[in-house]
PDB file of C-alpha atoms in Angstrom:
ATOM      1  CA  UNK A 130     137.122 176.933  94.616  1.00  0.00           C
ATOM      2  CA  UNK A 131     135.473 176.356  91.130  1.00  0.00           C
ATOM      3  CA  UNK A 132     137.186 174.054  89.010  1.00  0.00           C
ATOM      4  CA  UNK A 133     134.112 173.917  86.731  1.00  0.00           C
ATOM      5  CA  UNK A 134     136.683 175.665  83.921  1.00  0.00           C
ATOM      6  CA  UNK A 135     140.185 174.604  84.899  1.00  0.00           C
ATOM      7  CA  UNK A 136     141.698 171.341  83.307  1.00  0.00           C
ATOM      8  CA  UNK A 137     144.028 169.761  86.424  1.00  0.00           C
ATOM      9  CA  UNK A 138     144.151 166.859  87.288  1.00  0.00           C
ATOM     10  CA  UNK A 139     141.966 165.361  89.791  1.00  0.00           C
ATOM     11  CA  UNK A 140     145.003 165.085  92.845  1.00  0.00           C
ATOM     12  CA  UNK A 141     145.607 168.536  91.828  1.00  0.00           C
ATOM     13  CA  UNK A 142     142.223 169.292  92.224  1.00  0.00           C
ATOM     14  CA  UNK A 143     142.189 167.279  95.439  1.00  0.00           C
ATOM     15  CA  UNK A 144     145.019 169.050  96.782  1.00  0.00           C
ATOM     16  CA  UNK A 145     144.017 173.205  95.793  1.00  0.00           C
ATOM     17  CA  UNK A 146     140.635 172.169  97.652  1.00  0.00           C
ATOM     18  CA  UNK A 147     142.292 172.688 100.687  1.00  0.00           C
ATOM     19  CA  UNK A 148     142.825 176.155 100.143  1.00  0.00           C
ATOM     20  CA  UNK A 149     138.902 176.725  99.788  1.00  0.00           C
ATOM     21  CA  UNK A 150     137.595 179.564 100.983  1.00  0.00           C
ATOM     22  CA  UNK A 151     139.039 183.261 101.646  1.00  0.00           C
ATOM     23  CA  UNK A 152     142.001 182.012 103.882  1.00  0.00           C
ATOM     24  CA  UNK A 153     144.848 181.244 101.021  1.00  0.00           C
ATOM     25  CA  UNK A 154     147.716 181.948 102.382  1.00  0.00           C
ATOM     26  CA  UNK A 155     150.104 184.713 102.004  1.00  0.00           C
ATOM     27  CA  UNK A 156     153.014 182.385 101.698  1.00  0.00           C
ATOM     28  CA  UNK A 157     152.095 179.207 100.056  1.00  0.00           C
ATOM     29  CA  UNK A 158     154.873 176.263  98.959  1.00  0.00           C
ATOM     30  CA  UNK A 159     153.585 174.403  96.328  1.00  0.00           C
ATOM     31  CA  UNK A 160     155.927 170.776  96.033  1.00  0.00           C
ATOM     32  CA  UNK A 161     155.688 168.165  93.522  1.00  0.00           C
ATOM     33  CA  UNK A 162     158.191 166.226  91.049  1.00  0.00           C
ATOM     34  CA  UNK A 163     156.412 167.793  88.052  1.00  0.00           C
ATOM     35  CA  UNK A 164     157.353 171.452  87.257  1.00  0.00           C
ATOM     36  CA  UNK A 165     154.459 172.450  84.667  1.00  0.00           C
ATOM     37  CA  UNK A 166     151.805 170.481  87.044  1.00  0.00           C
ATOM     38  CA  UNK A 167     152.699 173.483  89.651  1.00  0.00           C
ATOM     39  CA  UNK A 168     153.164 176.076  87.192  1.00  0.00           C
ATOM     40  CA  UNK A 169     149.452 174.988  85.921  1.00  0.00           C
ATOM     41  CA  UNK A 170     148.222 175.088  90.040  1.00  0.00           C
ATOM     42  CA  UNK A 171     150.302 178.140  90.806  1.00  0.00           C
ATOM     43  CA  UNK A 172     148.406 180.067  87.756  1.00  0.00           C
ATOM     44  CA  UNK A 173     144.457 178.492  88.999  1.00  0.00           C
ATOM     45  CA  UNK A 174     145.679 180.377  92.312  1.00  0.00           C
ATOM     46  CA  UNK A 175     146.769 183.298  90.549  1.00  0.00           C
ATOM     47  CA  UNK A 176     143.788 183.406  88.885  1.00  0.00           C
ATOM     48  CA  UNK A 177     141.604 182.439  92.132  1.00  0.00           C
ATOM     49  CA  UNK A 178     143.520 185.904  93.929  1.00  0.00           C
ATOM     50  CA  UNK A 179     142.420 188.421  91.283  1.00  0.00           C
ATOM     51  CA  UNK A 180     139.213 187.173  90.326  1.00  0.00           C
ATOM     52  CA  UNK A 181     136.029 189.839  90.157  1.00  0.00           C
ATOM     53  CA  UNK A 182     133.672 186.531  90.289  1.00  0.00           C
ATOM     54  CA  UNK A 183     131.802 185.716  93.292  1.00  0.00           C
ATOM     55  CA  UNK A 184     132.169 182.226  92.569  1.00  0.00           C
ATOM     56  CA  UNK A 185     136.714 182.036  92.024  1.00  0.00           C
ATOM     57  CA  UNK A 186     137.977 181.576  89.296  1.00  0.00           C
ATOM     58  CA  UNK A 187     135.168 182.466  87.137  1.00  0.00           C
ATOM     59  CA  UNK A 188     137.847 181.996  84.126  1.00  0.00           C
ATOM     60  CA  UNK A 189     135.779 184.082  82.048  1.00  0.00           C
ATOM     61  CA  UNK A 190     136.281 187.664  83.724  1.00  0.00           C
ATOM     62  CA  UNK A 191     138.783 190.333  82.062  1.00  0.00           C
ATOM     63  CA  UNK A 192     140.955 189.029  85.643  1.00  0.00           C
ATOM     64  CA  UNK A 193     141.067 185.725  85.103  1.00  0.00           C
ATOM     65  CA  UNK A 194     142.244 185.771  81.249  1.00  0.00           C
ATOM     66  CA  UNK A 195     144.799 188.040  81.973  1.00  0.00           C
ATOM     67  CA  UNK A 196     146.234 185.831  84.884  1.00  0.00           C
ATOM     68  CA  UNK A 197     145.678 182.491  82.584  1.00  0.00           C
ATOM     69  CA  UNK A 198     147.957 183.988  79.910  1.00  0.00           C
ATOM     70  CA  UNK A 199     150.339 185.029  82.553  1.00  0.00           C
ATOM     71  CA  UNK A 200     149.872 188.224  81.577  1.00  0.00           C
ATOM     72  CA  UNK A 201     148.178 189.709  84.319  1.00  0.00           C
ATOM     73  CA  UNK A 202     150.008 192.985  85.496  1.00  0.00           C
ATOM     74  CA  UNK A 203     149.672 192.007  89.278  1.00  0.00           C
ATOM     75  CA  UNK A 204     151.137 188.961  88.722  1.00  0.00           C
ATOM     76  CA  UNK A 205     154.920 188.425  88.760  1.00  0.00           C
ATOM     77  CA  UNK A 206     156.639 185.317  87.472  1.00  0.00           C
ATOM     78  CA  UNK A 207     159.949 186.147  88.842  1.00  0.00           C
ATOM     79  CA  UNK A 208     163.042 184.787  86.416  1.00  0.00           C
ATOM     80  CA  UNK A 209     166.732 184.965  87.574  1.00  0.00           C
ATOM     81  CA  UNK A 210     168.590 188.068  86.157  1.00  0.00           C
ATOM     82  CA  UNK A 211     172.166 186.675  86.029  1.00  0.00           C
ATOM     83  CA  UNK A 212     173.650 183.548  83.898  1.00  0.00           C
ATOM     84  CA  UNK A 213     173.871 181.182  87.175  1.00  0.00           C
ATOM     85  CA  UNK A 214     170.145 181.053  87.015  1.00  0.00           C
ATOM     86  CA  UNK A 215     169.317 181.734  90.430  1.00  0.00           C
ATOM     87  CA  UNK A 216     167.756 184.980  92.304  1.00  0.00           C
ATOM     88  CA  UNK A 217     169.689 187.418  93.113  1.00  0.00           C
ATOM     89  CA  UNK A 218     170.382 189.751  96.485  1.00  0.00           C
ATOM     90  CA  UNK A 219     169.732 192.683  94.268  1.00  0.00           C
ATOM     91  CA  UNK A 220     166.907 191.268  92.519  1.00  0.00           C
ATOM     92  CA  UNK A 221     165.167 190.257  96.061  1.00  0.00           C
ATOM     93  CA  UNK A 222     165.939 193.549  97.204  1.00  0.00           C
ATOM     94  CA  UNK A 223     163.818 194.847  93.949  1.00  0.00           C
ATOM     95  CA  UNK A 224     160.606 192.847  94.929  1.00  0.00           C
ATOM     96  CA  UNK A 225     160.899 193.731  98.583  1.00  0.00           C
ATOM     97  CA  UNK A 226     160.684 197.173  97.533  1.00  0.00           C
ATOM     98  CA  UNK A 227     157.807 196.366  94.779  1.00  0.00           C
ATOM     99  CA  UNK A 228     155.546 194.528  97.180  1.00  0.00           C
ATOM    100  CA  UNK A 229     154.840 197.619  99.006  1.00  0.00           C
ATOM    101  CA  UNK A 230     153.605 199.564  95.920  1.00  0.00           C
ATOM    102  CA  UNK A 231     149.742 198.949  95.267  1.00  0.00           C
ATOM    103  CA  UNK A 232     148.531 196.639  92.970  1.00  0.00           C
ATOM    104  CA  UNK A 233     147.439 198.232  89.396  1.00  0.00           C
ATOM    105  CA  UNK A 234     144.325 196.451  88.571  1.00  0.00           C
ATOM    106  CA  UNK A 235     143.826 194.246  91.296  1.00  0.00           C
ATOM    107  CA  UNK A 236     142.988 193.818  94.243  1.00  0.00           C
ATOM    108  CA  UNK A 237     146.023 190.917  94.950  1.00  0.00           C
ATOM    109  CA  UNK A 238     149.528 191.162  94.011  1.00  0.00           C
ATOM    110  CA  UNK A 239     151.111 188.048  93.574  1.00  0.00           C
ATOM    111  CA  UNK A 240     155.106 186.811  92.989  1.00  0.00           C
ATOM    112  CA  UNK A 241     155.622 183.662  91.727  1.00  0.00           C
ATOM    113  CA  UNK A 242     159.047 181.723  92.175  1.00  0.00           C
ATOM    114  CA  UNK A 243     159.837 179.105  89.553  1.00  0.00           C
ATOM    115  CA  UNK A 244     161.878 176.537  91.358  1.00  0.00           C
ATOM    116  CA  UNK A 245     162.980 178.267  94.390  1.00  0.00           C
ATOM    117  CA  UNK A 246     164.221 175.293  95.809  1.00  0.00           C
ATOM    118  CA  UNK A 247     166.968 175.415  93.329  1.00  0.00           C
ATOM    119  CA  UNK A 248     167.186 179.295  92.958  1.00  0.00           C
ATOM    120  CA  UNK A 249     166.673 180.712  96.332  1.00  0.00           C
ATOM    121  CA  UNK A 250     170.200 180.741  97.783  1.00  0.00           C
ATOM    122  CA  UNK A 251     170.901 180.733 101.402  1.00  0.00           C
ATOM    123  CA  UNK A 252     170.981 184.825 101.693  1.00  0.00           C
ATOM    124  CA  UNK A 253     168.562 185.689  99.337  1.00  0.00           C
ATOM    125  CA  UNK A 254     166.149 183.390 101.742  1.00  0.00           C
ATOM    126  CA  UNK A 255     167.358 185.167 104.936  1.00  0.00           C
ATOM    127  CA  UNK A 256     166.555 188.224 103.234  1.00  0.00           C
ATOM    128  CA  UNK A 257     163.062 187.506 102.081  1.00  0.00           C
ATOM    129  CA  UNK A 258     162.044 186.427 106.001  1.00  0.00           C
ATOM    130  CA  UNK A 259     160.979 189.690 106.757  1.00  0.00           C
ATOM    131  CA  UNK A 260     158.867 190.156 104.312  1.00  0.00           C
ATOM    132  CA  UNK A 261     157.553 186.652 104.568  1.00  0.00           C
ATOM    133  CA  UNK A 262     156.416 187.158 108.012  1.00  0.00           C
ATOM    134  CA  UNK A 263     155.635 190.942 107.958  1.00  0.00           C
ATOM    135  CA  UNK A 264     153.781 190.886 104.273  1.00  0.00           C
ATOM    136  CA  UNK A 265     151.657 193.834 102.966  1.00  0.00           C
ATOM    137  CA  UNK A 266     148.222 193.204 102.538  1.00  0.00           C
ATOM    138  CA  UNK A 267     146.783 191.259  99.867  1.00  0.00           C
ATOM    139  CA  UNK A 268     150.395 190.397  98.701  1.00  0.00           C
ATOM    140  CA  UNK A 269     151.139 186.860  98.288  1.00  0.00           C
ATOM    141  CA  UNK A 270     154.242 184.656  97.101  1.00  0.00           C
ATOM    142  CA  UNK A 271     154.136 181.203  95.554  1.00  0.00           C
ATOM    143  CA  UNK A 272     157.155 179.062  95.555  1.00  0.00           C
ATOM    144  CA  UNK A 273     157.017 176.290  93.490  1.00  0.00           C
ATOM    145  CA  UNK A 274     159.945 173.579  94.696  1.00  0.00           C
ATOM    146  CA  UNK A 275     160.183 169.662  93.852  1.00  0.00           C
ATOM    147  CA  UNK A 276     161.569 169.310  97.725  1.00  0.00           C
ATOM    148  CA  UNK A 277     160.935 172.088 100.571  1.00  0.00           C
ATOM    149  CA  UNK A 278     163.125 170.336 102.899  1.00  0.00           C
ATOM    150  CA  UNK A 279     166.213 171.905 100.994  1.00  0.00           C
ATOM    151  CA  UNK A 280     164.861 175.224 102.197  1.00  0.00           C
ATOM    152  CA  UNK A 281     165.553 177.234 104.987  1.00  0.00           C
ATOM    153  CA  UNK A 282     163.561 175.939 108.473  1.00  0.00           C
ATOM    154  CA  UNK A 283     162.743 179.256 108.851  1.00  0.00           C
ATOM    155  CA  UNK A 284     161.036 179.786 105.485  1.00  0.00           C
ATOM    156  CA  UNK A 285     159.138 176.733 105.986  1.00  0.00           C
ATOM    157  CA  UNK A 286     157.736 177.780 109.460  1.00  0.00           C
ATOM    158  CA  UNK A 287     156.311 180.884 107.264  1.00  0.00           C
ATOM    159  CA  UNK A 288     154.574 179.044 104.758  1.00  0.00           C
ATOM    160  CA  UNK A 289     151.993 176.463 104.227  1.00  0.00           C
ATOM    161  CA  UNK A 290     153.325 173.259 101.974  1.00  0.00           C
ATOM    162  CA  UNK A 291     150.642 171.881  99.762  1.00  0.00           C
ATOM    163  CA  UNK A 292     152.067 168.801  97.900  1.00  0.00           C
ATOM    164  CA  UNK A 293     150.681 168.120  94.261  1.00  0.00           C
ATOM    165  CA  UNK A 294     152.033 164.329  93.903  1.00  0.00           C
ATOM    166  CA  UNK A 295     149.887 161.286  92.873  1.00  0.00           C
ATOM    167  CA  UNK A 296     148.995 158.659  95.420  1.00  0.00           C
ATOM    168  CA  UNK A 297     152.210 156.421  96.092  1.00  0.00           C
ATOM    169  CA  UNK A 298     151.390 153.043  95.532  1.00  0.00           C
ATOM    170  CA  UNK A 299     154.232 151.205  97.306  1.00  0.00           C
ATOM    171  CA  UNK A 300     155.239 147.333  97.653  1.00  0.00           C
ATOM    172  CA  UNK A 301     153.958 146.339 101.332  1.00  0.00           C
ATOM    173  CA  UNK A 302     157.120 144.812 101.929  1.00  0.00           C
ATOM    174  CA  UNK A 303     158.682 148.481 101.679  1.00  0.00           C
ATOM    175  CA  UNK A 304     155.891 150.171 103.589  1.00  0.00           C
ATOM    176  CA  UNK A 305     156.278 147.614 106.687  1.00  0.00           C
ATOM    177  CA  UNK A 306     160.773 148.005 106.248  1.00  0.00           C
ATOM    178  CA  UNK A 307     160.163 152.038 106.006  1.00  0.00           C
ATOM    179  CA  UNK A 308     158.060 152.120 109.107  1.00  0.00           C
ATOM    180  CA  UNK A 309     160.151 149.571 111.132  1.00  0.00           C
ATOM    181  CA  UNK A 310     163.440 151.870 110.749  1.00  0.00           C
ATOM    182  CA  UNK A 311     161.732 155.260 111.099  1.00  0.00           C
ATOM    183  CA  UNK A 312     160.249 153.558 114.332  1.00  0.00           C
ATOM    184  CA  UNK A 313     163.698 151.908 114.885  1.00  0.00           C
ATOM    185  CA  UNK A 314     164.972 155.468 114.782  1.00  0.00           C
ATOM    186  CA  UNK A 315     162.919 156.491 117.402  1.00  0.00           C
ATOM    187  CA  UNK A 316     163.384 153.710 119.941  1.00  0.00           C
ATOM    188  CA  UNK A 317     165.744 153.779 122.858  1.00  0.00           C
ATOM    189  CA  UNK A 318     166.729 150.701 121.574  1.00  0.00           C
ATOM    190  CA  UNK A 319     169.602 150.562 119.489  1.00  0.00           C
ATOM    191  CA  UNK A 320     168.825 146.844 118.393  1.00  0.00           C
ATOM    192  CA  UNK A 321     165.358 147.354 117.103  1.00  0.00           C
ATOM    193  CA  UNK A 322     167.208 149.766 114.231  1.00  0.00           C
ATOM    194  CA  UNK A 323     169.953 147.345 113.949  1.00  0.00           C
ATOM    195  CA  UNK A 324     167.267 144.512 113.174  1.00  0.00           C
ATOM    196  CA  UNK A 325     164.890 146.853 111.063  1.00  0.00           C
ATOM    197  CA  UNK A 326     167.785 148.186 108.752  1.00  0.00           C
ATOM    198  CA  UNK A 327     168.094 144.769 107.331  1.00  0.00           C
ATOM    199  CA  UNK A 328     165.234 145.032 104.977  1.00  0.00           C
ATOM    200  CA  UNK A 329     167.980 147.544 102.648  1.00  0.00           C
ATOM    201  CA  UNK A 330     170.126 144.270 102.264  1.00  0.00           C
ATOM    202  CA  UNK A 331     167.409 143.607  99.489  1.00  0.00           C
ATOM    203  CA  UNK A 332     168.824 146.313  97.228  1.00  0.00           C
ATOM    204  CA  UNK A 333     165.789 146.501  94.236  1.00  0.00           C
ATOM    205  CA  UNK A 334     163.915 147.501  97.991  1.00  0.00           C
ATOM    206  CA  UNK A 335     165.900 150.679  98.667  1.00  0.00           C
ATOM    207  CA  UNK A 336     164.785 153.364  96.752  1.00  0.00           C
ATOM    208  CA  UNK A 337     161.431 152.520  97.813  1.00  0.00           C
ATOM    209  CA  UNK A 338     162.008 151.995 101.315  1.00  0.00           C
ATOM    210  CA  UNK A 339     164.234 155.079 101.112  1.00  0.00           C
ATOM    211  CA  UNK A 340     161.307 157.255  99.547  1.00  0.00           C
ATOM    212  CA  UNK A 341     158.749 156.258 102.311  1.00  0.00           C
ATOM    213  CA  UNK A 342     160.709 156.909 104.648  1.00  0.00           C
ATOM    214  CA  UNK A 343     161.386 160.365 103.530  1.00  0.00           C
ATOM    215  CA  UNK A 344     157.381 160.647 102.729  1.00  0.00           C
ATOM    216  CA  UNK A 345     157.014 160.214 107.026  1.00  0.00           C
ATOM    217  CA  UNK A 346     160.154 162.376 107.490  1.00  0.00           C
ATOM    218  CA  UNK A 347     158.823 165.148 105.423  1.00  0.00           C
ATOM    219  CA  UNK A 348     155.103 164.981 106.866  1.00  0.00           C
ATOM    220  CA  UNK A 349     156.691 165.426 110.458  1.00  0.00           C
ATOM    221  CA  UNK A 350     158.285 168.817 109.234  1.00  0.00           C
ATOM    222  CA  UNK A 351     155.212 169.816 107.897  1.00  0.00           C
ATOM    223  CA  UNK A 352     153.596 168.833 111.516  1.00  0.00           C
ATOM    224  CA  UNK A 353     155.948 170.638 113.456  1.00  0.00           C
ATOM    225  CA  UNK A 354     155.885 173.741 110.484  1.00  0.00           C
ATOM    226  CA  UNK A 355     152.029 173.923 111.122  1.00  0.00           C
ATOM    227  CA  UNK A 356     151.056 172.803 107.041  1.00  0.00           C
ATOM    228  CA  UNK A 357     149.500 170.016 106.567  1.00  0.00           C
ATOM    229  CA  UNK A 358     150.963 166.845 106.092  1.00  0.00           C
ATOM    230  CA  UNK A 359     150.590 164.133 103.407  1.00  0.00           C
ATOM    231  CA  UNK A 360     150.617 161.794 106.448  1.00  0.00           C
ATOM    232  CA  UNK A 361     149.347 162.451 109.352  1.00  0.00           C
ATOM    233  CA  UNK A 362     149.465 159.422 111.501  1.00  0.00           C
ATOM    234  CA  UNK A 363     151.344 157.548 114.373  1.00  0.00           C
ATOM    235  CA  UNK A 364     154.927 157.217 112.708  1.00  0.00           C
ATOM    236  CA  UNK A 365     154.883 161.066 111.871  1.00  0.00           C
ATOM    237  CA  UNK A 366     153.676 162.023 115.155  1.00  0.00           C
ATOM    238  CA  UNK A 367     156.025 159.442 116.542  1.00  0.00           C
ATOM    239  CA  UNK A 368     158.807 161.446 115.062  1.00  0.00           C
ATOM    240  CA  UNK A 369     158.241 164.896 116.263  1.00  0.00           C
ATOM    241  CA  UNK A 370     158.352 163.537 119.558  1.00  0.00           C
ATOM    242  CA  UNK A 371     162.122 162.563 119.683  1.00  0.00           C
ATOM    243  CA  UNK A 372     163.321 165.069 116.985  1.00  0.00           C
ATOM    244  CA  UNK A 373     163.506 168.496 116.408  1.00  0.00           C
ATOM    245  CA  UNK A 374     163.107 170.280 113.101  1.00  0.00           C
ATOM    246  CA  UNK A 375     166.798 170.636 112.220  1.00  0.00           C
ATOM    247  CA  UNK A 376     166.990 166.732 113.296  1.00  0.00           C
ATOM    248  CA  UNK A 377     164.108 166.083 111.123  1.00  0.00           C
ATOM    249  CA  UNK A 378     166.224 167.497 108.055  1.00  0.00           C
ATOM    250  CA  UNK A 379     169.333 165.930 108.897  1.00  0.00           C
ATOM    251  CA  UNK A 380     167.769 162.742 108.921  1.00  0.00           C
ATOM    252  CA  UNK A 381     165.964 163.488 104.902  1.00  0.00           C
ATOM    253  CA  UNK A 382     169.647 164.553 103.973  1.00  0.00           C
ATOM    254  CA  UNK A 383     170.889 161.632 105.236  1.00  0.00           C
ATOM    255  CA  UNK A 384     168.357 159.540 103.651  1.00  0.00           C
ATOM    256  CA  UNK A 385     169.170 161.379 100.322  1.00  0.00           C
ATOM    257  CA  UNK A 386     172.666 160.525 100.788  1.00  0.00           C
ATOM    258  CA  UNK A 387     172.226 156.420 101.459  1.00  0.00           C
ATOM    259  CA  UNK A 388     169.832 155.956  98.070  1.00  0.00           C
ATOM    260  CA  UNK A 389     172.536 157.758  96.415  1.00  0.00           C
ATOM    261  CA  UNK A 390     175.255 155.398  97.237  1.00  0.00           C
ATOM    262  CA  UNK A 391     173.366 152.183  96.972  1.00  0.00           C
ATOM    263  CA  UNK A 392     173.206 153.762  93.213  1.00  0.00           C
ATOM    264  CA  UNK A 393     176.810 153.834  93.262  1.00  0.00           C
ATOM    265  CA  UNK A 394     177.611 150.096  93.978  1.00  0.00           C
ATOM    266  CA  UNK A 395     178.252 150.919  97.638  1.00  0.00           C
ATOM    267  CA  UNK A 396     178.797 147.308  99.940  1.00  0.00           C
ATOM    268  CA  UNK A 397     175.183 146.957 101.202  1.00  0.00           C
ATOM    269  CA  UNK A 398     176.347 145.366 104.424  1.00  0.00           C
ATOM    270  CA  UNK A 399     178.893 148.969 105.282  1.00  0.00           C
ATOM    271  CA  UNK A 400     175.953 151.440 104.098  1.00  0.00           C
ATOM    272  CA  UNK A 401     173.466 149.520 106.873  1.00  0.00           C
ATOM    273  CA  UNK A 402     176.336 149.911 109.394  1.00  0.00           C
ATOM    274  CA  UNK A 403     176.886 153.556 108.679  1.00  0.00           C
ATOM    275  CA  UNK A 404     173.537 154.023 108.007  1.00  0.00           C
ATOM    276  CA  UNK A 405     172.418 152.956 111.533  1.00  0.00           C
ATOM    277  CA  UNK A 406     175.010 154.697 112.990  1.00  0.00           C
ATOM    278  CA  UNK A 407     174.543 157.950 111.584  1.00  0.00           C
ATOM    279  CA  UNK A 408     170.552 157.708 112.247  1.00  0.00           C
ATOM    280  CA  UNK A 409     170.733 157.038 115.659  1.00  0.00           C
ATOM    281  CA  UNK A 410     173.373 159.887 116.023  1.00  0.00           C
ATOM    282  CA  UNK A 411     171.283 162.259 114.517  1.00  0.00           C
ATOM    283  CA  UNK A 412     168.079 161.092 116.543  1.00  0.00           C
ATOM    284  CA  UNK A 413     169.521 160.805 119.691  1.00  0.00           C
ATOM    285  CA  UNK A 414     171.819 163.961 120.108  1.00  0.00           C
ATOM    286  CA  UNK A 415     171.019 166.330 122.773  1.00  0.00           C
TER     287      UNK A 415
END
């Protein structure tokens, strides 16, 4: 990819590299906790798809200023049509329809989804699978989500995840309290969670500790989903071998749920009871 004329950032940069080559996918997830950051990445792709350059994106081709002002016929930004903000059956329906047509100027046509993880209801998902995994060629859908995990299992294992965060630079004391529970988790024994859980007694620790351990949750998805993860080591892999996908999620939801009542004044000695409890139920159901 050239980047010679695009102004990201350099773990933005870093990240798009890994789509080098002719091979982007035809269902990409891009994931990050800043909306305009993806918007800016989603538009470099769009602009990557329907460049005439040999060296993409030229930025300088009639292609590539059409798709940097976002106004690039090929190139739909899909908005919500009803007051709830979110997309509709009908409007799904629409684009399943469109993505069949050819493109007009291009030789890509490209939908882009503007927080999907927020928009893309339960049925509107099930009815975009088949077009996820049965896509017409050169068409290709960008989904731009601050969390993939709240989407369907079955939309991730159709897409490749490419997360555009910064580097986390966490406290050592959380990293070595994250990876003792999410190996706690995992072991047969209940007492090496028990003792491991403690760390969350130290409540300025638990959003940290909570958001590490939902970094290794969410790279174990991404494992078993076939993207590539932001970690890719022995906790992750760890994971995947006592949990399945839908345990994997149960266990980020869960996570979710604990940082959220240690922000509402919850007794820090009955959320590491419940806590344990509910993570070894989840782990260890069959």
């Amino acid at each position: 990819m050239n980047f010679s004329e695009c102004t990201l950032s350099e773990t933005a940069k870093h990240a798009l590299s890994e789509l080098s080559g002719n091979n982007i996918p035809h269902a990409l997830i891009l994931e990050g906790n800043n909306p305009d950051v993806l918007m800016d990445c989603a538009k470099f792709i769009t602009m990557y798809l329907v460049c005439t350059s040999d060296d993409k994106p030229c930025g300088k081709c009639g292609q590539c200023h059409k798709a940097s002002l976002k106004e690039h016929a090929d190139i739909n930004y899909v908005t919500p049509e009803n007051k709830s903000k979110s997309y509709s059956i009908k409007q799904m329906r629409k684009i399943i329809q469109d993505a069949f047509i050819m493109p007009n100027e291009a030789d890509a046509k490209i939908y882009v989804f503007e927080a999907a993880d927020k928009r893309l209801s339960t049925v509107v998902q099930n009815s975009f699978l088949k077009l996820l995994e049965e896509p017409p060629k050169n068409v290709y859908f960008i989904l731009l989500c601050e969390s993939s995990n709240t989407l369907l299992t079955t939309i991730l294992s159709r897409c490749t995840v490419l997360r555009i965060n910064s580097e986390i630079e966490a406290d050592d004391d959380c990293v070595e309290g994250a990876k003792a529970i999410l190996n706690g988790i995992v072991s047969p024994r209940e007492y090496d969670l028990l003792s491991a859980i403690r760390v969350l007694l130290k409540k300025d620790k638990c959003e940290e500790v909570f958001t590490l351990i939902n970094l290794w949750l969410n790279s174990s998805l991404e494992i078993l989903c076939d993207a590539k993860p932001f970690k890719d080591d022995e906790i992750s892999r760890k994971i995947i071998t006592r949990c399945t996908k839908e345990q994997i999620i149960k266990l980020i939801e869960l996570t979710n749920d604990a940082n959220l009542k240690v922000k509402q004044n919850i007794n820090m000695n009955l959320l590491t009871t419940w806590l344990c409890g509910e993570y070894r139920r989840i782990s260890w159901q069959r």
